[in-house]
Short mmCIF file of C-alpha atoms in Angstrom, two decimals:
data_model
loop_
_atom_site.label_atom_id
_atom_site.label_comp_id
_atom_site.label_asym_id
_atom_site.label_seq_id
_atom_site.Cartn_x
_atom_site.Cartn_y
_atom_site.Cartn_z
CA MET A 9 108.30 103.81 128.76
CA THR A 10 108.70 107.81 127.91
CA LEU A 11 108.01 110.21 130.67
CA GLU A 12 105.07 111.33 128.04
CA CYS A 13 103.79 108.14 127.93
CA GLU A 14 103.36 107.98 131.65
CA LYS A 15 101.78 111.31 131.93
CA GLU A 16 99.05 110.09 129.56
CA LEU A 17 98.82 107.01 131.66
CA GLU A 18 98.26 109.44 134.54
CA VAL A 19 95.84 111.36 132.89
CA LEU A 20 93.74 108.06 132.51
CA ARG A 21 93.97 107.24 135.95
CA GLU A 22 92.44 110.75 137.21
CA THR A 23 89.68 110.46 134.54
CA PHE A 24 88.66 107.24 136.06
CA LYS A 25 89.20 108.35 139.83
CA SER A 26 86.79 111.54 138.74
CA GLY A 27 83.78 109.00 138.26
CA LYS A 28 83.07 110.05 134.97
CA THR A 29 83.16 106.85 133.29
CA ARG A 30 80.69 105.38 135.38
CA GLU A 31 77.84 107.49 134.15
CA GLU A 32 75.44 105.95 131.78
CA SER A 33 75.51 109.25 129.88
CA TRP A 34 79.15 109.17 129.15
CA ARG A 35 79.11 105.26 128.23
CA ARG A 36 76.42 105.56 125.97
CA SER A 37 77.97 108.49 124.23
CA GLN A 38 81.24 106.97 123.36
CA LEU A 39 79.69 103.76 122.13
CA LYS A 40 77.36 106.39 119.83
CA ASN A 41 80.71 108.03 118.63
CA LEU A 42 82.50 104.69 117.90
CA LEU A 43 79.09 103.98 115.53
CA ARG A 44 79.95 107.13 113.92
CA PHE A 45 83.80 106.42 113.40
CA LEU A 46 82.59 103.32 111.69
CA GLU A 47 80.52 105.09 109.14
CA GLU A 48 82.38 108.08 108.69
CA LYS A 49 85.53 106.33 108.19
CA GLU A 50 84.17 103.32 106.40
CA ASP A 51 86.35 104.43 103.11
CA ASP A 52 89.62 104.82 105.33
CA ILE A 53 89.34 101.22 106.83
CA PHE A 54 88.87 99.59 103.86
CA ASN A 55 91.65 101.44 102.33
CA ALA A 56 93.75 100.37 105.19
CA LEU A 57 92.94 96.95 104.93
CA LYS A 58 93.45 96.80 101.28
CA GLN A 59 97.24 98.22 102.10
CA ASP A 60 98.20 96.02 104.91
CA MET A 61 96.59 92.75 103.98
CA GLY A 62 94.79 92.81 100.23
CA LYS A 63 91.46 92.65 101.51
CA HIS A 64 88.27 92.94 99.45
CA HIS A 65 85.93 95.60 100.49
CA VAL A 66 83.42 93.21 100.96
CA GLU A 67 85.31 90.77 103.14
CA ALA A 68 86.47 93.83 105.32
CA TYR A 69 83.11 94.72 105.79
CA ARG A 70 81.73 91.38 106.15
CA ASP A 71 84.65 90.48 109.09
CA GLU A 72 85.31 93.88 110.54
CA ILE A 73 83.07 96.94 110.15
CA GLY A 74 79.86 95.05 110.21
CA THR A 75 80.60 92.95 112.78
CA LEU A 76 81.70 95.89 114.95
CA VAL A 77 78.48 97.89 114.25
CA LYS A 78 76.36 94.77 115.56
CA SER A 79 78.47 94.68 118.83
CA VAL A 80 78.29 98.57 119.37
CA ASN A 81 74.26 98.33 118.75
CA TYR A 82 74.01 95.29 120.96
CA ALA A 83 76.00 97.01 123.55
CA LEU A 84 73.38 100.18 123.62
CA GLU A 85 70.87 97.89 123.73
CA GLY A 86 71.91 95.93 126.73
CA LEU A 87 73.77 99.14 128.45
CA LYS A 88 71.19 100.05 131.20
CA GLN A 89 70.71 96.25 131.95
CA TRP A 90 74.26 95.53 132.38
CA MET A 91 74.42 98.44 134.63
CA SER A 92 72.10 97.45 137.25
CA ASN A 93 72.02 96.06 140.36
CA LYS A 94 70.77 92.41 140.74
CA LYS A 95 69.81 90.85 143.67
CA ALA A 96 71.69 88.06 144.83
CA LYS A 97 70.33 84.65 146.57
CA LEU A 98 71.52 84.40 149.83
CA PRO A 99 71.01 80.98 152.69
CA ILE A 100 68.56 80.82 154.94
CA VAL A 101 71.12 81.64 157.80
CA ALA A 102 71.34 85.10 156.74
CA PHE A 103 67.35 86.07 157.04
CA PRO A 104 66.44 88.75 157.06
CA SER A 105 69.37 90.06 155.33
CA SER A 106 69.69 90.89 151.62
CA ALA A 107 72.46 91.25 148.94
CA GLU A 108 72.91 92.79 145.69
CA LEU A 109 75.63 92.20 142.86
CA VAL A 110 76.73 95.75 141.57
CA PRO A 111 78.49 96.28 138.58
CA GLU A 112 81.92 98.06 138.89
CA PRO A 113 84.44 99.04 136.36
CA LEU A 114 87.94 97.74 137.08
CA GLY A 115 90.00 100.96 136.03
CA LEU A 116 92.80 101.19 133.55
CA VAL A 117 92.55 98.31 131.00
CA LEU A 118 95.21 97.74 128.33
CA ILE A 119 94.33 95.95 125.08
CA ILE A 120 96.87 94.79 122.68
CA SER A 121 95.15 93.51 119.32
CA SER A 122 96.45 91.11 116.31
CA TRP A 123 97.16 92.19 113.03
CA ASN A 124 94.85 89.63 111.04
CA PHE A 125 91.44 91.56 112.02
CA PRO A 126 93.10 94.60 113.19
CA PHE A 127 90.01 96.88 113.39
CA SER A 128 87.67 94.28 114.80
CA LEU A 129 90.23 92.64 117.34
CA SER A 130 90.91 96.33 118.35
CA LEU A 131 87.52 97.67 118.70
CA GLU A 132 85.82 94.68 120.12
CA PRO A 133 87.12 94.91 123.67
CA VAL A 134 87.32 98.50 123.28
CA ILE A 135 83.19 98.15 123.14
CA GLY A 136 83.09 96.05 126.03
CA ALA A 137 85.64 98.16 128.03
CA ILE A 138 83.74 101.43 127.70
CA ALA A 139 80.48 99.68 128.26
CA ALA A 140 82.01 98.68 131.72
CA GLY A 141 82.92 102.15 132.36
CA ASN A 142 86.39 101.64 132.03
CA VAL A 143 89.65 103.64 130.56
CA ILE A 144 91.38 102.22 128.13
CA VAL A 145 95.08 101.94 126.53
CA LEU A 146 94.65 100.31 123.12
CA LYS A 147 97.84 98.93 121.70
CA PRO A 148 97.38 97.85 117.67
CA SER A 149 99.43 95.39 115.97
CA ASP A 150 102.61 97.23 113.91
CA GLN A 151 102.03 94.18 111.95
CA ALA A 152 99.10 96.41 110.28
CA PRO A 153 100.84 99.71 110.36
CA ALA A 154 97.78 101.19 107.89
CA SER A 155 94.71 100.19 110.34
CA SER A 156 97.08 100.89 113.36
CA SER A 157 97.63 104.50 111.95
CA VAL A 158 93.86 104.96 110.97
CA LEU A 159 92.95 104.17 114.29
CA ALA A 160 95.78 106.62 116.15
CA LYS A 161 95.00 109.11 114.08
CA THR A 162 91.20 108.81 114.06
CA ILE A 163 89.97 107.49 117.30
CA PRO A 164 91.23 110.72 119.25
CA ASN A 165 88.69 112.86 117.22
CA TYR A 166 85.83 110.64 118.06
CA LEU A 167 86.43 109.40 121.60
CA ASP A 168 87.22 111.13 125.10
CA SER A 169 90.87 111.41 124.63
CA LYS A 170 91.08 111.75 128.24
CA ALA A 171 89.92 108.45 128.83
CA ILE A 172 90.69 106.28 125.61
CA LYS A 173 94.03 106.33 124.20
CA VAL A 174 95.73 104.39 121.29
CA ILE A 175 99.55 103.87 121.73
CA GLU A 176 101.30 102.57 118.54
CA GLY A 177 104.79 100.90 118.21
CA ASP A 178 106.15 97.51 117.72
CA TYR A 179 107.44 95.21 120.37
CA SER A 180 109.34 97.14 122.33
CA VAL A 181 106.60 99.17 123.05
CA GLY A 182 104.43 96.70 124.29
CA ASP A 183 107.05 95.44 126.52
CA LYS A 184 107.13 98.62 128.29
CA LEU A 185 103.36 98.94 128.18
CA LEU A 186 103.23 95.59 130.45
CA GLN A 187 105.41 96.73 132.84
CA GLN A 188 102.72 99.20 133.84
CA LYS A 189 100.30 98.49 136.51
CA TRP A 190 96.94 97.50 135.14
CA ASP A 191 93.75 96.75 136.41
CA LYS A 192 92.98 94.40 133.37
CA ILE A 193 94.71 93.29 130.04
CA PHE A 194 93.12 92.05 127.17
CA PHE A 195 95.30 89.96 124.87
CA THR A 196 94.70 88.64 121.50
CA GLY A 197 97.65 86.94 119.58
CA SER A 198 99.73 83.87 119.78
CA THR A 199 100.77 81.71 123.04
CA LYS A 200 104.02 82.83 122.83
CA VAL A 201 103.32 86.31 123.58
CA ALA A 202 100.58 85.15 125.59
CA GLN A 203 103.00 83.67 128.31
CA ILE A 204 105.01 87.05 128.62
CA VAL A 205 101.74 88.87 129.23
CA MET A 206 100.79 86.71 131.93
CA ALA A 207 104.23 86.59 133.65
CA ALA A 208 104.25 90.56 133.60
CA ALA A 209 100.73 90.63 134.98
CA ALA A 210 101.66 88.34 137.69
CA LYS A 211 103.85 90.64 138.93
CA HIS A 212 100.96 92.86 139.82
CA LEU A 213 98.18 90.15 139.95
CA THR A 214 96.35 92.12 137.23
CA PRO A 215 93.39 89.62 135.71
CA VAL A 216 94.09 88.97 132.22
CA THR A 217 91.69 87.64 129.33
CA LEU A 218 93.89 85.92 126.39
CA GLU A 219 92.32 85.08 122.88
CA LEU A 220 94.44 82.95 121.27
CA GLY A 221 94.89 80.64 118.17
CA GLY A 222 93.85 76.77 118.17
CA LYS A 223 93.44 74.00 116.61
CA CYS A 224 89.88 73.92 114.84
CA PRO A 225 89.19 70.30 113.22
CA ALA A 226 86.59 69.53 110.89
CA ILE A 227 84.47 66.19 111.75
CA ILE A 228 83.01 63.80 108.64
CA ASP A 229 81.48 60.86 109.79
CA SER A 230 79.74 59.98 106.55
CA LEU A 231 79.82 61.24 103.00
CA SER A 232 76.50 59.32 101.84
CA SER A 233 76.51 60.57 98.25
CA SER A 234 78.08 62.69 95.64
CA TRP A 235 76.07 65.61 96.63
CA ASP A 236 76.94 64.96 100.33
CA LYS A 237 80.70 65.00 99.12
CA ASN A 238 80.62 68.48 97.31
CA ILE A 239 78.87 70.24 99.83
CA ALA A 240 81.06 69.17 102.59
CA MET A 241 84.00 69.80 100.70
CA LYS A 242 83.11 73.47 99.86
CA ARG A 243 82.54 74.02 103.40
CA ILE A 244 85.70 73.06 104.64
CA LEU A 245 87.51 75.14 101.84
CA ALA A 246 85.03 78.16 103.07
CA GLY A 247 86.15 77.16 106.51
CA LYS A 248 89.47 77.33 105.78
CA PHE A 249 90.24 79.88 103.29
CA GLY A 250 87.35 81.96 103.70
CA SER A 251 88.34 84.26 106.20
CA CYS A 252 91.58 86.38 106.11
CA ALA A 253 92.70 83.71 103.64
CA GLY A 254 92.96 81.20 106.25
CA GLN A 255 95.08 83.16 109.01
CA ALA A 256 91.88 82.96 111.42
CA CYS A 257 92.10 81.39 114.69
CA ILE A 258 88.91 79.67 113.29
CA GLY A 259 90.42 78.40 110.02
CA ILE A 260 90.16 74.56 109.85
CA ASP A 261 93.61 73.00 110.62
CA TYR A 262 92.57 69.76 110.35
CA ILE A 263 89.90 66.85 109.13
CA LEU A 264 89.00 63.77 111.54
CA VAL A 265 87.32 61.26 109.34
CA GLU A 266 86.37 57.56 108.98
CA LYS A 267 89.31 55.69 107.41
CA THR A 268 86.63 53.96 104.89
CA LEU A 269 86.31 58.11 103.71
CA ALA A 270 90.07 59.13 103.92
CA ASN A 271 91.07 58.23 100.05
CA GLU A 272 87.67 59.63 98.56
CA LEU A 273 88.11 62.68 101.01
CA GLY A 274 91.71 63.32 100.18
CA TRP A 275 90.68 63.10 96.09
CA ALA A 276 87.83 65.27 96.55
CA LEU A 277 89.84 67.67 98.38
CA GLY A 278 92.50 67.69 95.78
CA ARG A 279 90.06 68.21 93.01
CA ASN A 280 88.65 71.18 94.75
CA GLY A 281 91.86 73.28 94.84
CA THR A 282 93.94 71.39 97.92
CA ASN A 283 96.64 68.69 97.82
CA GLY A 284 94.24 66.55 100.87
CA THR A 285 97.09 67.79 103.37
CA GLY A 286 95.16 71.42 104.21
CA ARG A 287 97.77 73.04 102.18
CA GLY A 288 97.09 74.82 99.06
CA GLY A 289 97.49 72.46 95.79
CA THR A 290 99.03 75.94 93.92
CA GLY A 291 101.66 76.42 96.20
CA THR A 292 100.03 78.80 98.76
#
């Protein structure tokens, strides 16, 4: 970690200590500015996703910009309620006392995102962190360099640079960031890297949210007609390859099916473009 980065983190901590991010007006303004970023930089986002992964602009809007716009609007609508105190129930022995649950921001948050949805997986946790009143360091994936560059170069023009910073770099930068003390870490990626994140967080008892890949089966219990079979195949293929060419944690990995249907299902999958094992029949 360079001296410059350490100074940047200190600026973030001082901003949080000032109480600025606790104000509803600040949170609301940052969310609105993020919405403006998504609208004004839509073409830049499309071009970056095309350059990094070859994503078509329709897919890019569906999986990245569109979902983010909905999330920002949802946060703006719910912000006042989320910030409000809520009465807490107490046992009768505490009568006549009263209690409230008071939402409090955690402080300095580190967000490490993944490459396959470089904007949505970066900015979804940013939306939540802003709404909660935190200061933020976002580390985009270096495996999507064009998208990372767009975030690093344009986010400071829209969001409060004394409270929200984007730091680019490879795994070595991520390792150095993890050596710092954080109040919350949000990581999206592989199980292997998650173990490193958890080990680093444990040194400071830092709370961690891990959004990792998993296994996603499709379950078929009956195919009563050829129409059912065709619909099932189309939905399986869409579930597998419809998002980021299958490079998504919700992509279908395998199929659970009755033995009596196994041969029929394998034939149907082969006819529709795979070899029945979940791998593309054309070598994909």
